[in-house]
């Protein structure tokens, strides 16, 4: 088992979907990643920042899930990062209504000493230089660095993004972002171009259409579980990444074959995340539920064909 | 092995994609279905109509692939159905530039006597009443009737479409059409509503995102093979259907388990179809090529996770 460092936002979200709306609830990339990774009973630490307005119960929630929160700085006089979004009827597109950076604007991540030798680092979506500063704090080079990012940084910090992409092993990115980053429509060609930027592994997330894992000529595809209803997609991508990183940290095996399984775990956990608002479903997720859904995933995708 | 009746257009297509354009070339649903089904060395017959302008070499092409063409009526004084389309850069959307029904306007399909007892019938996209008239000609009820249709008939012949849908076993339909037919965005809910209309099996085609097979609570998902380049998507859906129907006719096993394999064969054959303009790739497809790609499909989708 490896230690896992998780870097990303811990935040307030307010969400409106066709199914309802919430006031400020618990959100943030590091939150969803941490909750997903906690399914694997590993030693993980969240590195983030919140304001004095952040409820102790939310921090306790992470602690109780065995996520070390000593790397979550509390800026007493500051306010927590806040995002408000509205999902449209198809649940695939959304409008950002409010983004208040607050304490995130001056965030200087500090990795707890006990986690500076972690083998696995999961860099959640943040400014690329913030992500990079975490890598610089590690006492020895991590064996596996996973990075998530988004189109926003391609628009306004592309050079910095390229700097951090050069230093990582796995990038997780959605299909439109992969196209934007490379200028290529074909995801196969886009993955090849991203390989050339540094990462040996490229994970392209396609939302309801699943995810692709590329390692040069090796390709693996995991569908998203077809669901009756997607209640709230917020955090699904981070949950996917957290399941992926958590499984790899747990198994301590960073081969392509094992990454396939990590992708399946990520997809499985993400399928729960979207069933309720925010973190609600992930907070109460039992390992029996996960096992049951893994069976569904197997039935969904596995077939027997005699090949010659 | 079962006999297979294939009903659909045999046509001229003119295609423009970002990669180039063609003059009038061989096209039509029954053509693509027949070519795909021919991979399985079964007895199949195409039921269609062409004009006096249709080249003998195109008919010979089908004959040489062991597709019986005695059910393709030749209206000497008529002109063959012609479709001209323009694909946009993303290859997922297209504009129809020309549709000349010609001999198709008065098409009365006639199933050859030798095929009236076929176990499997593949109803390619046509007016629903034309599809229905084929079923009425069968001397005994086929064991498996597969129907493909499109949004056009939902717009202008919905009642007739419901009539034929009630009589079939498997419907193949794309995701947008499934949503239009049911008024449901969730494909899981849409499939359930289509089950209620008659078909025990619902295949939802999602283009580059693969295909879903529903049989009430059983679900199976096959991705599309990630390709460097989609050269021309024309006929991919029909090729998928032809591979699906051909494999089922060949194996004579209409269980859900076997349909999963049929879906994989359909996806595999469709991945070839899009590599060249029109029918070009399918005309010269060798069984070794298919076997090789089935291996790729297996590598793409299969994983080993210990479940409890």
PDB file of N, CA and C in Angstrom, chain B residues 188-277:
ATOM      1  N   UNK B 188     -31.744   4.450 -20.551  1.00  0.00           N
ATOM      2  CA  UNK B 188     -32.265   3.315 -19.786  1.00  0.00           C
ATOM      3  C   UNK B 188     -33.793   3.369 -19.749  1.00  0.00           C
ATOM      4  N   UNK B 189     -34.307   4.547 -19.496  1.00  0.00           N
ATOM      5  CA  UNK B 189     -35.762   4.716 -19.454  1.00  0.00           C
ATOM      6  C   UNK B 189     -36.339   4.586 -20.872  1.00  0.00           C
ATOM      7  N   UNK B 190     -35.635   5.151 -21.853  1.00  0.00           N
ATOM      8  CA  UNK B 190     -36.095   5.049 -23.245  1.00  0.00           C
ATOM      9  C   UNK B 190     -36.186   3.582 -23.669  1.00  0.00           C
ATOM     10  N   UNK B 191     -35.168   2.803 -23.329  1.00  0.00           N
ATOM     11  CA  UNK B 191     -35.182   1.377 -23.697  1.00  0.00           C
ATOM     12  C   UNK B 191     -36.379   0.667 -23.064  1.00  0.00           C
ATOM     13  N   UNK B 192     -36.664   1.016 -21.816  1.00  0.00           N
ATOM     14  CA  UNK B 192     -37.807   0.374 -21.141  1.00  0.00           C
ATOM     15  C   UNK B 192     -39.106   0.707 -21.871  1.00  0.00           C
ATOM     16  N   UNK B 193     -39.237   1.954 -22.285  1.00  0.00           N
ATOM     17  CA  UNK B 193     -40.470   2.334 -22.998  1.00  0.00           C
ATOM     18  C   UNK B 193     -40.568   1.637 -24.354  1.00  0.00           C
ATOM     19  N   UNK B 194     -39.426   1.436 -25.004  1.00  0.00           N
ATOM     20  CA  UNK B 194     -39.452   0.743 -26.297  1.00  0.00           C
ATOM     21  C   UNK B 194     -39.793  -0.732 -26.087  1.00  0.00           C
ATOM     22  N   UNK B 195     -39.279  -1.325 -25.003  1.00  0.00           N
ATOM     23  CA  UNK B 195     -39.706  -2.695 -24.670  1.00  0.00           C
ATOM     24  C   UNK B 195     -41.228  -2.784 -24.612  1.00  0.00           C
ATOM     25  N   UNK B 196     -41.842  -1.772 -24.018  1.00  0.00           N
ATOM     26  CA  UNK B 196     -43.304  -1.786 -23.871  1.00  0.00           C
ATOM     27  C   UNK B 196     -44.020  -1.693 -25.222  1.00  0.00           C
ATOM     28  N   UNK B 197     -43.307  -1.175 -26.232  1.00  0.00           N
ATOM     29  CA  UNK B 197     -43.902  -1.089 -27.575  1.00  0.00           C
ATOM     30  C   UNK B 197     -43.857  -2.425 -28.303  1.00  0.00           C
ATOM     31  N   UNK B 198     -43.089  -3.401 -27.796  1.00  0.00           N
ATOM     32  CA  UNK B 198     -43.024  -4.712 -28.431  1.00  0.00           C
ATOM     33  C   UNK B 198     -41.679  -5.409 -28.378  1.00  0.00           C
ATOM     34  N   UNK B 199     -40.615  -4.769 -28.860  1.00  0.00           N
ATOM     35  CA  UNK B 199     -39.338  -5.485 -29.009  1.00  0.00           C
ATOM     36  C   UNK B 199     -38.761  -5.977 -27.676  1.00  0.00           C
ATOM     37  N   UNK B 200     -38.367  -7.241 -27.648  1.00  0.00           N
ATOM     38  CA  UNK B 200     -37.733  -7.806 -26.451  1.00  0.00           C
ATOM     39  C   UNK B 200     -36.299  -7.288 -26.314  1.00  0.00           C
ATOM     40  N   UNK B 201     -35.704  -6.941 -27.450  1.00  0.00           N
ATOM     41  CA  UNK B 201     -34.319  -6.468 -27.454  1.00  0.00           C
ATOM     42  C   UNK B 201     -34.261  -5.078 -28.080  1.00  0.00           C
ATOM     43  N   UNK B 202     -33.540  -4.185 -27.425  1.00  0.00           N
ATOM     44  CA  UNK B 202     -33.391  -2.823 -27.921  1.00  0.00           C
ATOM     45  C   UNK B 202     -31.891  -2.529 -28.049  1.00  0.00           C
ATOM     46  N   UNK B 203     -31.476  -2.225 -29.267  1.00  0.00           N
ATOM     47  CA  UNK B 203     -30.076  -1.867 -29.499  1.00  0.00           C
ATOM     48  C   UNK B 203     -30.020  -0.376 -29.781  1.00  0.00           C
ATOM     49  N   UNK B 204     -29.314   0.355 -28.923  1.00  0.00           N
ATOM     50  CA  UNK B 204     -29.180   1.797 -29.134  1.00  0.00           C
ATOM     51  C   UNK B 204     -27.770   2.093 -29.614  1.00  0.00           C
ATOM     52  N   UNK B 205     -27.700   2.625 -30.844  1.00  0.00           N
ATOM     53  CA  UNK B 205     -26.410   2.919 -31.474  1.00  0.00           C
ATOM     54  C   UNK B 205     -26.006   4.345 -31.114  1.00  0.00           C
ATOM     55  N   UNK B 206     -24.763   4.486 -30.633  1.00  0.00           N
ATOM     56  CA  UNK B 206     -24.290   5.805 -30.241  1.00  0.00           C
ATOM     57  C   UNK B 206     -23.090   6.262 -31.077  1.00  0.00           C
ATOM     58  N   UNK B 207     -23.001   5.747 -32.311  1.00  0.00           N
ATOM     59  CA  UNK B 207     -21.930   6.189 -33.207  1.00  0.00           C
ATOM     60  C   UNK B 207     -20.557   5.938 -32.604  1.00  0.00           C
ATOM     61  N   UNK B 208     -19.737   6.979 -32.548  1.00  0.00           N
ATOM     62  CA  UNK B 208     -18.372   6.818 -32.027  1.00  0.00           C
ATOM     63  C   UNK B 208     -18.350   6.403 -30.553  1.00  0.00           C
ATOM     64  N   UNK B 209     -19.513   6.497 -29.885  1.00  0.00           N
ATOM     65  CA  UNK B 209     -19.569   6.106 -28.474  1.00  0.00           C
ATOM     66  C   UNK B 209     -20.068   4.681 -28.263  1.00  0.00           C
ATOM     67  N   UNK B 210     -20.198   3.905 -29.351  1.00  0.00           N
ATOM     68  CA  UNK B 210     -20.526   2.498 -29.199  1.00  0.00           C
ATOM     69  C   UNK B 210     -22.010   2.202 -29.267  1.00  0.00           C
ATOM     70  N   UNK B 211     -22.397   1.083 -28.672  1.00  0.00           N
ATOM     71  CA  UNK B 211     -23.787   0.628 -28.749  1.00  0.00           C
ATOM     72  C   UNK B 211     -24.180  -0.083 -27.467  1.00  0.00           C
ATOM     73  N   UNK B 212     -25.440   0.057 -27.107  1.00  0.00           N
ATOM     74  CA  UNK B 212     -26.005  -0.588 -25.922  1.00  0.00           C
ATOM     75  C   UNK B 212     -27.050  -1.609 -26.353  1.00  0.00           C
ATOM     76  N   UNK B 213     -27.025  -2.770 -25.732  1.00  0.00           N
ATOM     77  CA  UNK B 213     -28.049  -3.793 -25.951  1.00  0.00           C
ATOM     78  C   UNK B 213     -28.851  -3.957 -24.671  1.00  0.00           C
ATOM     79  N   UNK B 214     -30.157  -3.757 -24.752  1.00  0.00           N
ATOM     80  CA  UNK B 214     -31.036  -3.930 -23.598  1.00  0.00           C
ATOM     81  C   UNK B 214     -31.962  -5.127 -23.824  1.00  0.00           C
ATOM     82  N   UNK B 215     -32.122  -5.942 -22.792  1.00  0.00           N
ATOM     83  CA  UNK B 215     -33.143  -6.979 -22.773  1.00  0.00           C
ATOM     84  C   UNK B 215     -33.736  -6.924 -21.369  1.00  0.00           C
ATOM     85  N   UNK B 216     -34.668  -5.996 -21.191  1.00  0.00           N
ATOM     86  CA  UNK B 216     -35.216  -5.704 -19.858  1.00  0.00           C
ATOM     87  C   UNK B 216     -34.073  -5.403 -18.881  1.00  0.00           C
ATOM     88  N   UNK B 217     -33.866  -6.217 -17.849  1.00  0.00           N
ATOM     89  CA  UNK B 217     -32.837  -5.853 -16.864  1.00  0.00           C
ATOM     90  C   UNK B 217     -31.410  -6.175 -17.296  1.00  0.00           C
ATOM     91  N   UNK B 218     -31.258  -6.894 -18.386  1.00  0.00           N
ATOM     92  CA  UNK B 218     -29.911  -7.180 -18.879  1.00  0.00           C
ATOM     93  C   UNK B 218     -29.439  -6.053 -19.794  1.00  0.00           C
ATOM     94  N   UNK B 219     -28.229  -5.606 -19.558  1.00  0.00           N
ATOM     95  CA  UNK B 219     -27.657  -4.560 -20.409  1.00  0.00           C
ATOM     96  C   UNK B 219     -26.243  -4.958 -20.811  1.00  0.00           C
ATOM     97  N   UNK B 220     -25.904  -4.700 -22.060  1.00  0.00           N
ATOM     98  CA  UNK B 220     -24.545  -4.936 -22.533  1.00  0.00           C
ATOM     99  C   UNK B 220     -24.098  -3.735 -23.353  1.00  0.00           C
ATOM    100  N   UNK B 221     -22.821  -3.434 -23.209  1.00  0.00           N
ATOM    101  CA  UNK B 221     -22.288  -2.244 -23.871  1.00  0.00           C
ATOM    102  C   UNK B 221     -21.064  -2.608 -24.697  1.00  0.00           C
ATOM    103  N   UNK B 222     -21.058  -2.232 -25.945  1.00  0.00           N
ATOM    104  CA  UNK B 222     -19.858  -2.399 -26.779  1.00  0.00           C
ATOM    105  C   UNK B 222     -19.402  -1.031 -27.244  1.00  0.00           C
ATOM    106  N   UNK B 223     -18.141  -0.698 -26.997  1.00  0.00           N
ATOM    107  CA  UNK B 223     -17.648   0.590 -27.493  1.00  0.00           C
ATOM    108  C   UNK B 223     -17.431   0.521 -29.005  1.00  0.00           C
ATOM    109  N   UNK B 224     -17.313   1.677 -29.629  1.00  0.00           N
ATOM    110  CA  UNK B 224     -16.760   1.707 -30.981  1.00  0.00           C
ATOM    111  C   UNK B 224     -15.245   1.694 -30.824  1.00  0.00           C
ATOM    112  N   UNK B 225     -14.562   1.030 -31.731  1.00  0.00           N
ATOM    113  CA  UNK B 225     -13.102   1.025 -31.673  1.00  0.00           C
ATOM    114  C   UNK B 225     -12.586   2.448 -31.882  1.00  0.00           C
ATOM    115  N   UNK B 226     -11.730   2.950 -30.979  1.00  0.00           N
ATOM    116  CA  UNK B 226     -11.202   4.303 -31.196  1.00  0.00           C
ATOM    117  C   UNK B 226     -10.311   4.309 -32.448  1.00  0.00           C
ATOM    118  N   UNK B 227     -10.647   5.168 -33.384  1.00  0.00           N
ATOM    119  CA  UNK B 227      -9.934   5.178 -34.665  1.00  0.00           C
ATOM    120  C   UNK B 227      -9.149   6.474 -34.834  1.00  0.00           C
ATOM    121  N   UNK B 228      -8.034   6.349 -35.525  1.00  0.00           N
ATOM    122  CA  UNK B 228      -7.222   7.533 -35.846  1.00  0.00           C
ATOM    123  C   UNK B 228      -8.050   8.511 -36.667  1.00  0.00           C
ATOM    124  N   UNK B 229      -8.861   7.942 -37.532  1.00  0.00           N
ATOM    125  CA  UNK B 229      -9.502   8.760 -38.535  1.00  0.00           C
ATOM    126  C   UNK B 229     -10.770   8.062 -39.005  1.00  0.00           C
ATOM    127  N   UNK B 230     -11.867   8.789 -38.993  1.00  0.00           N
ATOM    128  CA  UNK B 230     -13.091   8.277 -39.606  1.00  0.00           C
ATOM    129  C   UNK B 230     -13.190   8.947 -40.966  1.00  0.00           C
ATOM    130  N   UNK B 231     -13.105   8.126 -42.002  1.00  0.00           N
ATOM    131  CA  UNK B 231     -12.997   8.683 -43.345  1.00  0.00           C
ATOM    132  C   UNK B 231     -14.372   9.003 -43.914  1.00  0.00           C
ATOM    133  N   UNK B 232     -15.316   8.090 -43.709  1.00  0.00           N
ATOM    134  CA  UNK B 232     -16.679   8.266 -44.226  1.00  0.00           C
ATOM    135  C   UNK B 232     -17.635   7.399 -43.410  1.00  0.00           C
ATOM    136  N   UNK B 233     -18.487   8.012 -42.588  1.00  0.00           N
ATOM    137  CA  UNK B 233     -19.383   7.227 -41.718  1.00  0.00           C
ATOM    138  C   UNK B 233     -20.553   6.582 -42.449  1.00  0.00           C
ATOM    139  N   UNK B 234     -20.745   6.888 -43.736  1.00  0.00           N
ATOM    140  CA  UNK B 234     -21.905   6.361 -44.460  1.00  0.00           C
ATOM    141  C   UNK B 234     -21.937   4.833 -44.380  1.00  0.00           C
ATOM    142  N   UNK B 235     -23.073   4.303 -43.976  1.00  0.00           N
ATOM    143  CA  UNK B 235     -23.237   2.853 -43.958  1.00  0.00           C
ATOM    144  C   UNK B 235     -22.774   2.181 -42.687  1.00  0.00           C
ATOM    145  N   UNK B 236     -22.197   2.931 -41.763  1.00  0.00           N
ATOM    146  CA  UNK B 236     -21.672   2.293 -40.543  1.00  0.00           C
ATOM    147  C   UNK B 236     -22.791   1.644 -39.727  1.00  0.00           C
ATOM    148  N   UNK B 237     -23.920   2.345 -39.597  1.00  0.00           N
ATOM    149  CA  UNK B 237     -25.045   1.799 -38.842  1.00  0.00           C
ATOM    150  C   UNK B 237     -25.612   0.555 -39.504  1.00  0.00           C
ATOM    151  N   UNK B 238     -25.699   0.560 -40.836  1.00  0.00           N
ATOM    152  CA  UNK B 238     -26.203  -0.613 -41.564  1.00  0.00           C
ATOM    153  C   UNK B 238     -25.211  -1.767 -41.489  1.00  0.00           C
ATOM    154  N   UNK B 239     -23.935  -1.447 -41.541  1.00  0.00           N
ATOM    155  CA  UNK B 239     -22.905  -2.480 -41.423  1.00  0.00           C
ATOM    156  C   UNK B 239     -22.964  -3.124 -40.048  1.00  0.00           C
ATOM    157  N   UNK B 240     -23.150  -2.286 -39.042  1.00  0.00           N
ATOM    158  CA  UNK B 240     -23.334  -2.797 -37.677  1.00  0.00           C
ATOM    159  C   UNK B 240     -24.520  -3.764 -37.638  1.00  0.00           C
ATOM    160  N   UNK B 241     -25.647  -3.342 -38.186  1.00  0.00           N
ATOM    161  CA  UNK B 241     -26.856  -4.177 -38.181  1.00  0.00           C
ATOM    162  C   UNK B 241     -26.634  -5.462 -38.976  1.00  0.00           C
ATOM    163  N   UNK B 242     -25.919  -5.343 -40.095  1.00  0.00           N
ATOM    164  CA  UNK B 242     -25.651  -6.515 -40.930  1.00  0.00           C
ATOM    165  C   UNK B 242     -24.749  -7.520 -40.224  1.00  0.00           C
ATOM    166  N   UNK B 243     -23.763  -7.014 -39.509  1.00  0.00           N
ATOM    167  CA  UNK B 243     -22.890  -7.900 -38.745  1.00  0.00           C
ATOM    168  C   UNK B 243     -23.655  -8.588 -37.625  1.00  0.00           C
ATOM    169  N   UNK B 244     -24.498  -7.822 -36.970  1.00  0.00           N
ATOM    170  CA  UNK B 244     -25.336  -8.338 -35.885  1.00  0.00           C
ATOM    171  C   UNK B 244     -26.263  -9.446 -36.411  1.00  0.00           C
ATOM    172  N   UNK B 245     -26.989  -9.130 -37.480  1.00  0.00           N
ATOM    173  CA  UNK B 245     -27.947 -10.100 -38.044  1.00  0.00           C
ATOM    174  C   UNK B 245     -27.219 -11.308 -38.623  1.00  0.00           C
ATOM    175  N   UNK B 246     -26.126 -11.059 -39.312  1.00  0.00           N
ATOM    176  CA  UNK B 246     -25.377 -12.148 -39.950  1.00  0.00           C
ATOM    177  C   UNK B 246     -24.833 -13.127 -38.929  1.00  0.00           C
ATOM    178  N   UNK B 247     -24.277 -12.595 -37.848  1.00  0.00           N
ATOM    179  CA  UNK B 247     -23.728 -13.477 -36.817  1.00  0.00           C
ATOM    180  C   UNK B 247     -24.829 -14.316 -36.178  1.00  0.00           C
ATOM    181  N   UNK B 248     -25.978 -13.715 -35.933  1.00  0.00           N
ATOM    182  CA  UNK B 248     -27.088 -14.453 -35.313  1.00  0.00           C
ATOM    183  C   UNK B 248     -27.630 -15.524 -36.254  1.00  0.00           C
ATOM    184  N   UNK B 249     -27.714 -15.188 -37.558  1.00  0.00           N
ATOM    185  CA  UNK B 249     -28.181 -16.186 -38.524  1.00  0.00           C
ATOM    186  C   UNK B 249     -27.190 -17.343 -38.609  1.00  0.00           C
ATOM    187  N   UNK B 250     -25.925 -17.004 -38.619  1.00  0.00           N
ATOM    188  CA  UNK B 250     -24.876 -18.023 -38.706  1.00  0.00           C
ATOM    189  C   UNK B 250     -24.912 -18.982 -37.513  1.00  0.00           C
ATOM    190  N   UNK B 251     -25.051 -18.423 -36.318  1.00  0.00           N
ATOM    191  CA  UNK B 251     -24.939 -19.237 -35.102  1.00  0.00           C
ATOM    192  C   UNK B 251     -26.279 -19.828 -34.667  1.00  0.00           C
ATOM    193  N   UNK B 252     -27.376 -19.281 -35.218  1.00  0.00           N
ATOM    194  CA  UNK B 252     -28.693 -19.859 -34.957  1.00  0.00           C
ATOM    195  C   UNK B 252     -29.025 -19.876 -33.463  1.00  0.00           C
ATOM    196  N   UNK B 253     -28.565 -18.897 -32.749  1.00  0.00           N
ATOM    197  CA  UNK B 253     -28.753 -18.836 -31.290  1.00  0.00           C
ATOM    198  C   UNK B 253     -29.148 -17.399 -30.969  1.00  0.00           C
ATOM    199  N   UNK B 254     -30.391 -17.227 -30.536  1.00  0.00           N
ATOM    200  CA  UNK B 254     -30.922 -15.868 -30.363  1.00  0.00           C
ATOM    201  C   UNK B 254     -31.042 -15.495 -28.884  1.00  0.00           C
ATOM    202  N   UNK B 255     -30.155 -16.065 -28.070  1.00  0.00           N
ATOM    203  CA  UNK B 255     -30.130 -15.734 -26.642  1.00  0.00           C
ATOM    204  C   UNK B 255     -29.428 -14.395 -26.412  1.00  0.00           C
ATOM    205  N   UNK B 256     -29.649 -13.833 -25.233  1.00  0.00           N
ATOM    206  CA  UNK B 256     -28.980 -12.576 -24.882  1.00  0.00           C
ATOM    207  C   UNK B 256     -27.464 -12.734 -24.929  1.00  0.00           C
ATOM    208  N   UNK B 257     -26.972 -13.866 -24.390  1.00  0.00           N
ATOM    209  CA  UNK B 257     -25.520 -14.091 -24.382  1.00  0.00           C
ATOM    210  C   UNK B 257     -24.942 -14.062 -25.788  1.00  0.00           C
ATOM    211  N   UNK B 258     -25.661 -14.676 -26.713  1.00  0.00           N
ATOM    212  CA  UNK B 258     -25.142 -14.702 -28.082  1.00  0.00           C
ATOM    213  C   UNK B 258     -25.307 -13.348 -28.766  1.00  0.00           C
ATOM    214  N   UNK B 259     -26.348 -12.615 -28.378  1.00  0.00           N
ATOM    215  CA  UNK B 259     -26.523 -11.267 -28.954  1.00  0.00           C
ATOM    216  C   UNK B 259     -25.380 -10.351 -28.559  1.00  0.00           C
ATOM    217  N   UNK B 260     -24.808 -10.562 -27.361  1.00  0.00           N
ATOM    218  CA  UNK B 260     -23.639  -9.775 -26.974  1.00  0.00           C
ATOM    219  C   UNK B 260     -22.520  -9.959 -27.999  1.00  0.00           C
ATOM    220  N   UNK B 261     -22.295 -11.209 -28.371  1.00  0.00           N
ATOM    221  CA  UNK B 261     -21.245 -11.477 -29.362  1.00  0.00           C
ATOM    222  C   UNK B 261     -21.608 -10.844 -30.706  1.00  0.00           C
ATOM    223  N   UNK B 262     -22.897 -10.910 -31.041  1.00  0.00           N
ATOM    224  CA  UNK B 262     -23.349 -10.331 -32.313  1.00  0.00           C
ATOM    225  C   UNK B 262     -23.101  -8.820 -32.337  1.00  0.00           C
ATOM    226  N   UNK B 263     -23.285  -8.179 -31.191  1.00  0.00           N
ATOM    227  CA  UNK B 263     -23.025  -6.740 -31.070  1.00  0.00           C
ATOM    228  C   UNK B 263     -21.532  -6.452 -31.295  1.00  0.00           C
ATOM    229  N   UNK B 264     -20.691  -7.305 -30.730  1.00  0.00           N
ATOM    230  CA  UNK B 264     -19.239  -7.121 -30.903  1.00  0.00           C
ATOM    231  C   UNK B 264     -18.862  -7.291 -32.379  1.00  0.00           C
ATOM    232  N   UNK B 265     -19.442  -8.305 -33.045  1.00  0.00           N
ATOM    233  CA  UNK B 265     -19.176  -8.469 -34.476  1.00  0.00           C
ATOM    234  C   UNK B 265     -19.671  -7.254 -35.264  1.00  0.00           C
ATOM    235  N   UNK B 266     -20.851  -6.778 -34.922  1.00  0.00           N
ATOM    236  CA  UNK B 266     -21.390  -5.606 -35.617  1.00  0.00           C
ATOM    237  C   UNK B 266     -20.479  -4.398 -35.459  1.00  0.00           C
ATOM    238  N   UNK B 267     -20.019  -4.150 -34.233  1.00  0.00           N
ATOM    239  CA  UNK B 267     -19.135  -3.012 -33.979  1.00  0.00           C
ATOM    240  C   UNK B 267     -17.820  -3.163 -34.722  1.00  0.00           C
ATOM    241  N   UNK B 268     -17.322  -4.388 -34.727  1.00  0.00           N
ATOM    242  CA  UNK B 268     -16.048  -4.651 -35.403  1.00  0.00           C
ATOM    243  C   UNK B 268     -16.163  -4.368 -36.896  1.00  0.00           C
ATOM    244  N   UNK B 269     -17.217  -4.879 -37.512  1.00  0.00           N
ATOM    245  CA  UNK B 269     -17.375  -4.662 -38.960  1.00  0.00           C
ATOM    246  C   UNK B 269     -17.592  -3.180 -39.261  1.00  0.00           C
ATOM    247  N   UNK B 270     -18.354  -2.498 -38.416  1.00  0.00           N
ATOM    248  CA  UNK B 270     -18.588  -1.065 -38.644  1.00  0.00           C
ATOM    249  C   UNK B 270     -17.283  -0.278 -38.583  1.00  0.00           C
ATOM    250  N   UNK B 271     -16.357  -0.746 -37.744  1.00  0.00           N
ATOM    251  CA  UNK B 271     -15.086  -0.018 -37.622  1.00  0.00           C
ATOM    252  C   UNK B 271     -14.277  -0.083 -38.917  1.00  0.00           C
ATOM    253  N   UNK B 272     -14.502  -1.110 -39.730  1.00  0.00           N
ATOM    254  CA  UNK B 272     -13.865  -1.168 -41.045  1.00  0.00           C
ATOM    255  C   UNK B 272     -14.576  -0.253 -42.037  1.00  0.00           C
ATOM    256  N   UNK B 273     -15.901  -0.302 -41.985  1.00  0.00           N
ATOM    257  CA  UNK B 273     -16.718   0.419 -42.974  1.00  0.00           C
ATOM    258  C   UNK B 273     -16.303   1.872 -43.116  1.00  0.00           C
ATOM    259  N   UNK B 274     -16.000   2.522 -41.983  1.00  0.00           N
ATOM    260  CA  UNK B 274     -15.740   3.967 -41.996  1.00  0.00           C
ATOM    261  C   UNK B 274     -14.335   4.327 -42.465  1.00  0.00           C
ATOM    262  N   UNK B 275     -13.519   3.306 -42.745  1.00  0.00           N
ATOM    263  CA  UNK B 275     -12.122   3.585 -43.117  1.00  0.00           C
ATOM    264  C   UNK B 275     -11.956   4.075 -44.550  1.00  0.00           C
ATOM    265  N   UNK B 276     -12.944   3.759 -45.395  1.00  0.00           N
ATOM    266  CA  UNK B 276     -12.862   4.231 -46.781  1.00  0.00           C
ATOM    267  C   UNK B 276     -14.237   4.730 -47.226  1.00  0.00           C
ATOM    268  N   UNK B 277     -14.284   5.331 -48.399  1.00  0.00           N
ATOM    269  CA  UNK B 277     -15.560   5.824 -48.926  1.00  0.00           C
ATOM    270  C   UNK B 277     -16.500   4.660 -49.234  1.00  0.00           C
TER     271      UNK B 277
END
